[in-house]
Short mmCIF file of C-alpha atoms in Angstrom, two decimals:
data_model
loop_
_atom_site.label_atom_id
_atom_site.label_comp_id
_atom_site.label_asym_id
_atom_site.label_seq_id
_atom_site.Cartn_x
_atom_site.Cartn_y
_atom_site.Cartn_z
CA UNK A 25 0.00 0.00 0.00
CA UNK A 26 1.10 3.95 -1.25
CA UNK A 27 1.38 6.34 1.47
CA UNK A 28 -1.19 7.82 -0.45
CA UNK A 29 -3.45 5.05 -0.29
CA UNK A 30 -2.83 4.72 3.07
CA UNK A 31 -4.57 8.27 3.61
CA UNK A 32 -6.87 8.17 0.87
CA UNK A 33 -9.98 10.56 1.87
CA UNK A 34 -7.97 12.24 4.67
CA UNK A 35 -6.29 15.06 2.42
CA UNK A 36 -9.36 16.74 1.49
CA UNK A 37 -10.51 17.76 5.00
CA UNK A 38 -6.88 19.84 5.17
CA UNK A 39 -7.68 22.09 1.64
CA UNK A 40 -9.20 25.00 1.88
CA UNK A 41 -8.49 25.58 5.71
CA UNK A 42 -4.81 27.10 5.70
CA UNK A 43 -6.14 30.52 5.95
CA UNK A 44 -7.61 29.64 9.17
CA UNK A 45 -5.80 31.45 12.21
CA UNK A 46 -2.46 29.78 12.31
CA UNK A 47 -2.02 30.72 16.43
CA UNK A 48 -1.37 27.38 17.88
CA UNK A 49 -3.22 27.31 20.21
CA UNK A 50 -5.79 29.68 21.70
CA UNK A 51 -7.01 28.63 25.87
CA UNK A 52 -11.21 29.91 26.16
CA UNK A 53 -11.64 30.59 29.96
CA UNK A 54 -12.47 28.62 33.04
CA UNK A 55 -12.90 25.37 30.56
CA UNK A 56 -9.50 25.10 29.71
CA UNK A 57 -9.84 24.27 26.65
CA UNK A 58 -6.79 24.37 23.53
CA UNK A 59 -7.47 24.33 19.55
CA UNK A 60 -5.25 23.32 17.51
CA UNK A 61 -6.15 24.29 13.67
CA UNK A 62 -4.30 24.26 10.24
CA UNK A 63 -0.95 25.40 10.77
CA UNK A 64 -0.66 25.01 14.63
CA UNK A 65 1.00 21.89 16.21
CA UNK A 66 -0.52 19.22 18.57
CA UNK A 67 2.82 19.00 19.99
CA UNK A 68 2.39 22.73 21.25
CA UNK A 69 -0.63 22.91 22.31
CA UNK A 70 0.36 19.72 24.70
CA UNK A 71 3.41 21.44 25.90
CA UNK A 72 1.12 24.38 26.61
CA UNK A 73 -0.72 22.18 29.12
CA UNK A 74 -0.15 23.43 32.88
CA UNK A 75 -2.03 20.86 34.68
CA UNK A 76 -4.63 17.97 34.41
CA UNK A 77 -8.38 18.70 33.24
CA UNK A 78 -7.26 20.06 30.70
CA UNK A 79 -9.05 19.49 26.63
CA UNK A 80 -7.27 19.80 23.36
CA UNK A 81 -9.64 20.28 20.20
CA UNK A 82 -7.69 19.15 17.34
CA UNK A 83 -9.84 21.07 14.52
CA UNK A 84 -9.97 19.34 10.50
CA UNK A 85 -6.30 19.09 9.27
CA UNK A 86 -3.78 17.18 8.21
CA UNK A 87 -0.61 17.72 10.89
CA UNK A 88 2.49 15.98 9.78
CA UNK A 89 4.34 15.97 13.39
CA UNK A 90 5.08 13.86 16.14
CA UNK A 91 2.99 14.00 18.94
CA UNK A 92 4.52 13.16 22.62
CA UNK A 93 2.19 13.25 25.94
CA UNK A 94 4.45 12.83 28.86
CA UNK A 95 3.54 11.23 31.83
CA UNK A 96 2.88 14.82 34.12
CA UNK A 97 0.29 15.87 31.74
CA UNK A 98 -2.14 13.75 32.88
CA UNK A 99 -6.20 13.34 32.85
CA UNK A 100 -5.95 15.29 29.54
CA UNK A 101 -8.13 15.16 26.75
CA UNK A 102 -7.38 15.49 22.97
CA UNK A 103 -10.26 14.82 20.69
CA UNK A 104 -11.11 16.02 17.23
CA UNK A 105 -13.32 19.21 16.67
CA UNK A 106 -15.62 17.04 14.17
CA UNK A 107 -17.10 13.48 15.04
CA UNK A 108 -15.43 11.96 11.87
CA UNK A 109 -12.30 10.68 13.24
CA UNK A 110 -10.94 10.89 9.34
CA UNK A 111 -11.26 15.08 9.54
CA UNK A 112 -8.11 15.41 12.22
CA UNK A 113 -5.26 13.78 11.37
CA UNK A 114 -1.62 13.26 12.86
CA UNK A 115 0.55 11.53 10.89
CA UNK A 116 4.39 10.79 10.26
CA UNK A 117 7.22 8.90 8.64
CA UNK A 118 9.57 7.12 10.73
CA UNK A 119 10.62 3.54 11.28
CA UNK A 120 12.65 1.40 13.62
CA UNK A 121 15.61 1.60 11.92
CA UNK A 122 15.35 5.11 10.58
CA UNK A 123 18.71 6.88 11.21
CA UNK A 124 18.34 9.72 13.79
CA UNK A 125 20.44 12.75 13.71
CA UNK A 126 22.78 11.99 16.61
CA UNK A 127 23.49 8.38 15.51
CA UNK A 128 21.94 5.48 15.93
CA UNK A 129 17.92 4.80 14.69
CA UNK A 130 14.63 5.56 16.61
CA UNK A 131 13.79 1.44 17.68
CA UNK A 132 10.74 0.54 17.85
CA UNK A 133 8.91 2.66 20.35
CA UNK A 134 11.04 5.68 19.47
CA UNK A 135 9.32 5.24 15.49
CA UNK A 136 6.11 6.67 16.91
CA UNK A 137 3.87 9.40 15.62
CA UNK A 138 1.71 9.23 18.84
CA UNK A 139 3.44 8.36 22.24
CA UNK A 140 1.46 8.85 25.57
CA UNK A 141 2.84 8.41 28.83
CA UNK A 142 0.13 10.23 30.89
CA UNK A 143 -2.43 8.47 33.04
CA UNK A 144 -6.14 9.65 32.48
CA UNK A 145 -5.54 9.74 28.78
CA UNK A 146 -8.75 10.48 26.61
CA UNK A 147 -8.69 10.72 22.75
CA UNK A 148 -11.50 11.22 20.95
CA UNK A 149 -12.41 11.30 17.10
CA UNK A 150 -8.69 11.43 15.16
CA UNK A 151 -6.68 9.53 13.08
CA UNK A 152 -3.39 8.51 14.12
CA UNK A 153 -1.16 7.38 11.83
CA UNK A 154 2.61 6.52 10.36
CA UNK A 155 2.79 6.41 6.71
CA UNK A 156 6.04 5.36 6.28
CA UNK A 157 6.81 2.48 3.90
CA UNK A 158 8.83 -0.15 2.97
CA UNK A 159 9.10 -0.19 -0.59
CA UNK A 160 10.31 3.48 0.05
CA UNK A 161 13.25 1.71 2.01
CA UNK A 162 14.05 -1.50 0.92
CA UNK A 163 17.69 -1.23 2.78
CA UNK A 164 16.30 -1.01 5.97
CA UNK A 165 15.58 -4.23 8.14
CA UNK A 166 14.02 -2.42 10.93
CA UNK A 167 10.70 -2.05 8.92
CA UNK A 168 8.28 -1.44 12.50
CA UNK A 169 6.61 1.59 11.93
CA UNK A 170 4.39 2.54 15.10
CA UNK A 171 1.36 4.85 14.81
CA UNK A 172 0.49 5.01 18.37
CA UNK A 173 2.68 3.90 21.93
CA UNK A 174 0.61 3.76 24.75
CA UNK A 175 2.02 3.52 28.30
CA UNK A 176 -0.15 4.92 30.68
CA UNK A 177 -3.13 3.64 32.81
CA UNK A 178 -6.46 4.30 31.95
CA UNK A 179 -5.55 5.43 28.36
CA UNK A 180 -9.08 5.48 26.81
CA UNK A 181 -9.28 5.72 22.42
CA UNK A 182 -12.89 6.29 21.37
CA UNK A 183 -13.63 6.67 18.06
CA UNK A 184 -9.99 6.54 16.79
CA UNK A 185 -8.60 5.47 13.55
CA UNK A 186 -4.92 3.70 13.67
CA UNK A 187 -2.93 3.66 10.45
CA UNK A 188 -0.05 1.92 9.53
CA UNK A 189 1.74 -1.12 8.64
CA UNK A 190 4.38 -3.05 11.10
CA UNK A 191 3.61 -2.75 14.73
CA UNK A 192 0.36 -0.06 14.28
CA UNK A 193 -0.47 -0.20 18.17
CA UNK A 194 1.92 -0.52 20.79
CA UNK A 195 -0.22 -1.12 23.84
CA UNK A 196 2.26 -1.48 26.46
CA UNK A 197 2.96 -0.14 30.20
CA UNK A 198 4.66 2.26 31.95
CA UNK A 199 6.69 -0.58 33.40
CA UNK A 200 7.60 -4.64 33.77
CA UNK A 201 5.78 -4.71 37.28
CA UNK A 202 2.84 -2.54 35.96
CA UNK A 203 -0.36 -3.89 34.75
CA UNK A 204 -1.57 -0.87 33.45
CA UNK A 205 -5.25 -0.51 31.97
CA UNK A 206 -6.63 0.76 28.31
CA UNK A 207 -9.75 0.83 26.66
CA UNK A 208 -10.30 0.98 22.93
CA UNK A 209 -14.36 1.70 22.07
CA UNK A 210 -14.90 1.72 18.08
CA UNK A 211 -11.84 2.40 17.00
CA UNK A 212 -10.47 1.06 13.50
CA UNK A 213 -7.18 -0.81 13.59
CA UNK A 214 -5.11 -1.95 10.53
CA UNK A 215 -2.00 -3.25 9.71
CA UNK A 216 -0.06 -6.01 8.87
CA UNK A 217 2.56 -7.90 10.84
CA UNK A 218 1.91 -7.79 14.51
CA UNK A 219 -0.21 -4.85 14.53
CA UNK A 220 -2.06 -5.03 17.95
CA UNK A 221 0.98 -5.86 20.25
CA UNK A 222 2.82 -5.17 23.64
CA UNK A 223 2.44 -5.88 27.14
CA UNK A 224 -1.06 -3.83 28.12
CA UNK A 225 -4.19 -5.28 29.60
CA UNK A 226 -6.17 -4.00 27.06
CA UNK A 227 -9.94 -3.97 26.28
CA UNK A 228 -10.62 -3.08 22.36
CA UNK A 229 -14.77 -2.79 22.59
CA UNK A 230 -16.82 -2.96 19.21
CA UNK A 231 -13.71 -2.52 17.02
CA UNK A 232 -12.51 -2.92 13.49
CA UNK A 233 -8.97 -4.98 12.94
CA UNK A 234 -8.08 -4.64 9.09
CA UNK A 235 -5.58 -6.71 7.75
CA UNK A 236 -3.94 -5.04 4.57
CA UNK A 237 -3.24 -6.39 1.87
CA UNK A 238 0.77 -7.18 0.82
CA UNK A 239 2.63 -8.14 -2.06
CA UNK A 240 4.93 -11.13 -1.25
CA UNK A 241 4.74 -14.51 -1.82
CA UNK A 242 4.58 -16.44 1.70
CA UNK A 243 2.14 -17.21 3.94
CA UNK A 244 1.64 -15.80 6.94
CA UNK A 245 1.15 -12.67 5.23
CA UNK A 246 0.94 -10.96 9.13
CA UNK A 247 -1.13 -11.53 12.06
CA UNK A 248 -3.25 -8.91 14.25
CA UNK A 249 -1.94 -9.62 17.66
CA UNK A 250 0.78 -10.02 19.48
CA UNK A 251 0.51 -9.74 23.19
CA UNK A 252 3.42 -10.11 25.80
CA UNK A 253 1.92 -10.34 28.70
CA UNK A 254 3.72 -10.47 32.60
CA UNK A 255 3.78 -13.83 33.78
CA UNK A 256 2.10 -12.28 36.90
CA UNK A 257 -0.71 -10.46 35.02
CA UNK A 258 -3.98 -12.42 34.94
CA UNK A 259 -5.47 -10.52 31.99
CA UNK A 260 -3.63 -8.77 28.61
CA UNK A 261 -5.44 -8.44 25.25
CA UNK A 262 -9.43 -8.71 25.12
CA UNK A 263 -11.15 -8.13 21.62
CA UNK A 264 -15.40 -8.43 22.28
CA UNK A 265 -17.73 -7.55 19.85
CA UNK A 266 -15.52 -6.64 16.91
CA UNK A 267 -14.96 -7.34 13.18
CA UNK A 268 -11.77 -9.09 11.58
CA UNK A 269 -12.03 -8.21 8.18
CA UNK A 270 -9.10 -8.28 5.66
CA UNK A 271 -8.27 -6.42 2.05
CA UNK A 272 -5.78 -9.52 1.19
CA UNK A 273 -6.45 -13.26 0.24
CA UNK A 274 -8.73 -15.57 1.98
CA UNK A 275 -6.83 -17.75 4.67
CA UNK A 276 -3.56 -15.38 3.99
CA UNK A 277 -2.82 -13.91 7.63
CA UNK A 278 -3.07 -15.19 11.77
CA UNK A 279 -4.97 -14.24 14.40
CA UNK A 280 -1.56 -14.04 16.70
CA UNK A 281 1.22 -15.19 17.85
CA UNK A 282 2.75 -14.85 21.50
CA UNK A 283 6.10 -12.25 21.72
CA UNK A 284 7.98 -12.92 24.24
CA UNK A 285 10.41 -9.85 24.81
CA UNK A 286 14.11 -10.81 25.00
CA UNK A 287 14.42 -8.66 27.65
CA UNK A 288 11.32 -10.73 29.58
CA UNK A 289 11.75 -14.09 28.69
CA UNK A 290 9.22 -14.97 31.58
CA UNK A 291 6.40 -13.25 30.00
CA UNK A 292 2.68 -15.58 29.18
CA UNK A 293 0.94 -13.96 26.59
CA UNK A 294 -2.96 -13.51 26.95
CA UNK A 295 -4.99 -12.77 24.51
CA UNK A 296 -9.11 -13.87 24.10
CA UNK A 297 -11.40 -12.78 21.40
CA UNK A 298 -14.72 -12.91 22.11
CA UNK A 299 -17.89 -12.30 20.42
CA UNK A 300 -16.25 -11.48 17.39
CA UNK A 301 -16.99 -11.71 13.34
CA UNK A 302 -13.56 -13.28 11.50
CA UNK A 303 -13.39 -13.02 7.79
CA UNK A 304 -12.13 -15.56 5.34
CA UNK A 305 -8.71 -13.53 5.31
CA UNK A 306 -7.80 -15.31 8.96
CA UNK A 307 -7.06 -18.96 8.58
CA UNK A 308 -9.49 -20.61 9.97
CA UNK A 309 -7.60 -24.31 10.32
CA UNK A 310 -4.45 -22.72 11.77
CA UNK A 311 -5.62 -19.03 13.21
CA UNK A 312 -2.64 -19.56 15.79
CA UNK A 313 1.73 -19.01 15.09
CA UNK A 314 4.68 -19.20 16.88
CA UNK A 315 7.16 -15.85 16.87
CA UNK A 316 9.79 -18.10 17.68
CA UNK A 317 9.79 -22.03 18.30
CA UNK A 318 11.14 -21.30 22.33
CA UNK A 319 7.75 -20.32 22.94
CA UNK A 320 5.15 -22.27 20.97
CA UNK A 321 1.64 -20.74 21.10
CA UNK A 322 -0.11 -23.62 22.45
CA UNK A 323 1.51 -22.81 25.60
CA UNK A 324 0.10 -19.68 25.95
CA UNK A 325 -3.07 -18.08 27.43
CA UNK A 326 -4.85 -17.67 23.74
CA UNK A 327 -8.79 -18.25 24.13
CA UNK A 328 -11.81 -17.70 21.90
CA UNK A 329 -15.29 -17.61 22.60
CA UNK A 330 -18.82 -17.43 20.69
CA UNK A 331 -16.78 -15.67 17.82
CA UNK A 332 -18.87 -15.94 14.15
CA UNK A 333 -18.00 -15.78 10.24
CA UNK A 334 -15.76 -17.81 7.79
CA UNK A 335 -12.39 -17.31 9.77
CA UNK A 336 -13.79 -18.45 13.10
CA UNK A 337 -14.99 -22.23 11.76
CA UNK A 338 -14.04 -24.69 13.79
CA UNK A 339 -12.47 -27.28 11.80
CA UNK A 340 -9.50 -28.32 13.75
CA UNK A 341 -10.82 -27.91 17.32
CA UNK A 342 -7.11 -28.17 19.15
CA UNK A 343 -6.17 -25.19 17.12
CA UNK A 344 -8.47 -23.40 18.32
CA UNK A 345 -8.76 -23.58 22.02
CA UNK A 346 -12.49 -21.94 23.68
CA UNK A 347 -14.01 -20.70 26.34
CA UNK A 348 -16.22 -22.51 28.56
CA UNK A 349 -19.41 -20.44 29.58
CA UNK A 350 -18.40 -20.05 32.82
CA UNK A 351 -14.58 -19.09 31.62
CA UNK A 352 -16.11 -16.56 29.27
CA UNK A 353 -18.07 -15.01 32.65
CA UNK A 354 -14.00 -13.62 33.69
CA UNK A 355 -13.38 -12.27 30.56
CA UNK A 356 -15.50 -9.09 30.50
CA UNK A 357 -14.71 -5.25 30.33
CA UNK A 358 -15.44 -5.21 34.33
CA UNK A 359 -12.82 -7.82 35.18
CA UNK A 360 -9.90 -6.57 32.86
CA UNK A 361 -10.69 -2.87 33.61
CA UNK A 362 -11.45 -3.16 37.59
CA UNK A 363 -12.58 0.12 39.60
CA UNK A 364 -11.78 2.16 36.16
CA UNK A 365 -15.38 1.79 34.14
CA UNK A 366 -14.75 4.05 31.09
CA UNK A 367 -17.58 2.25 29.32
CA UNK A 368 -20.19 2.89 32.00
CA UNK A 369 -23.80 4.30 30.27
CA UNK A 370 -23.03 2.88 27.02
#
């Protein structure tokens, strides 16, 4: 996929709005309230942040930046001025092994357009993405390309679109001994290779995981997930209520496959999916892979239960271990999410 494909029907929501005010960002009163239009930065209007409570309204644009919430700017807000979440848009180019100016290349994590440290995250309505490619680069072997890095506890997406390739969503914590909590409500996911991954306990509510579509010749083409969960954590990824579809060949990518972090070689991933329509582009005889043959997934805490569609037949059953009805009662939004209830009233 083109960067420009990638972004197709984003560009047109940024034309015709660069003669907004270019200020970036203008505080309203007692509300505390930032917007950030055409012109401005994200990145400014965060820094301009004095304390928590505070709302950033991210007006229709396209702002090519990196974005970087650090962990004392807390119980903040950033949402997009219109409900669309394609309107806003923050995107980037930069990859794991993308050279930085110092020496050395960003890794991983440091290949983000979106990082968030800060606990009492909200964001609302905006597309997050990393549009770098590897066709652009075919010298580089550090091809993960993160859109968003998520850290802190009780991050909450609503509404959010997540663009990119390698590595998309890195749901992880603020540290090994943390089990910090995040809560994805209709957001729109896509990627490729491990595109849902890290170390979170992490509930994605009524969302859409796209697999996209890629131009080699094996198979796996990719898989969604890719938890690495502490041994010690009862809980890390739960998907309920979503869609799997895919824009490549029937059968052609995984469901997951456990990571198991060199530098946490004790971790168990968990993962369960739940209530969930697959499409033919999961496998439905083999939905399951191992990252590396140490750590084979059948000895890991991967679960499904009452999913539907053409990728969630049951044809081999001992690929494809379930749920009981009573195991399915301890998988819910309360029990991964605890005294934090983001998704109460809806």
């Amino acid at each position: 996929m083109r960067r420009r494909t990638l972004l197709t029907g984003l560009a047109g929501f940024a034309g015709g709005l660069t003669a907004v005010a270019t200020t970036p960002a203008l505080a309203h009163g007692p509300r505390r309230v930032l917007h950030v239009r055409p012109g401005g930065s994200v990145q400014a209007a965060v820094d301009a942040v004095t304390g928590p409570g505070w709302t950033i309204v991210v007006h229709p644009g396209t702002y090519r930046e990196v974005v970087d919430i650090p962990v004392e700017k807390g119980e903040l807000t950033l949402r997009g001025a219109s409900r669309d979440p394609r309107a806003a848009v923050v995107v980037f180019a930069r990859a794991n092994g993308t050279p930085r100016p110092e020496g050395g290349t960003y890794g991983t994590a440091g290949s983000a357009t979106f990082t968030s440290a800060a606990p009492g995250l909200t964001v609302r309505d905006l597309t997050l993405a990393n549009d770098w490619l590897r066709a652009d680069h075919p010298d580089y072997t550090g091809t993960q390309a993160v859109a968003a890095y998520v850290t802190g506890d009780r991050s909450h997406f609503d509404n959010v679109r997540f663009l990119a390739h390698q590595d998309t969503l890195f749901a992880d914590t603020t540290a090994l001994d943390a089990f910090d909590r995040q809560y994805y409500r209709h957001c729109h996911i896509e990627g490729d290779v491990d595109f849902v991954f890290g170390r979170a306990r992490a509930v994605f509510d009524t969302c859409h995981f796209r697999t996209l579509r890629r131009d080699v010749a094996f198979t796996p083409k990719g898989m969604v997930f890719a938890p690495a969960t502490a041994r010690a954590n009862p809980y890390g990824f739960l998907a309920l209520r979503g869609r799997i579809t895919s824009g490549a060949e029937d059968a052609a990518y995984k469901i997951a496959r456990p990571w198991v972090p060199s530098y946490e070689t004790t971790a168990w991933p968990s993962l369960v999916v739940r209530d969930t329509w697959i499409g033919p582009g999961i496998d439905a005889a083999a939905p399951y892979t191992d990252m590396r043959e140490t750590y084979p997934w059948q000895t890991m805490r991967f679960r499904e239960y009452a999913n539907s569609g053409p990728g969630a037949v049951v044809s081999v059953p001992e690929n494809r271990p379930q749920l009981t009805a009573a195991e399915a009662g301890e998988h819910s939004r309360r029990t991964y999410l605890g005294d934090w209830r983001p998704y109460a009233g809806r």
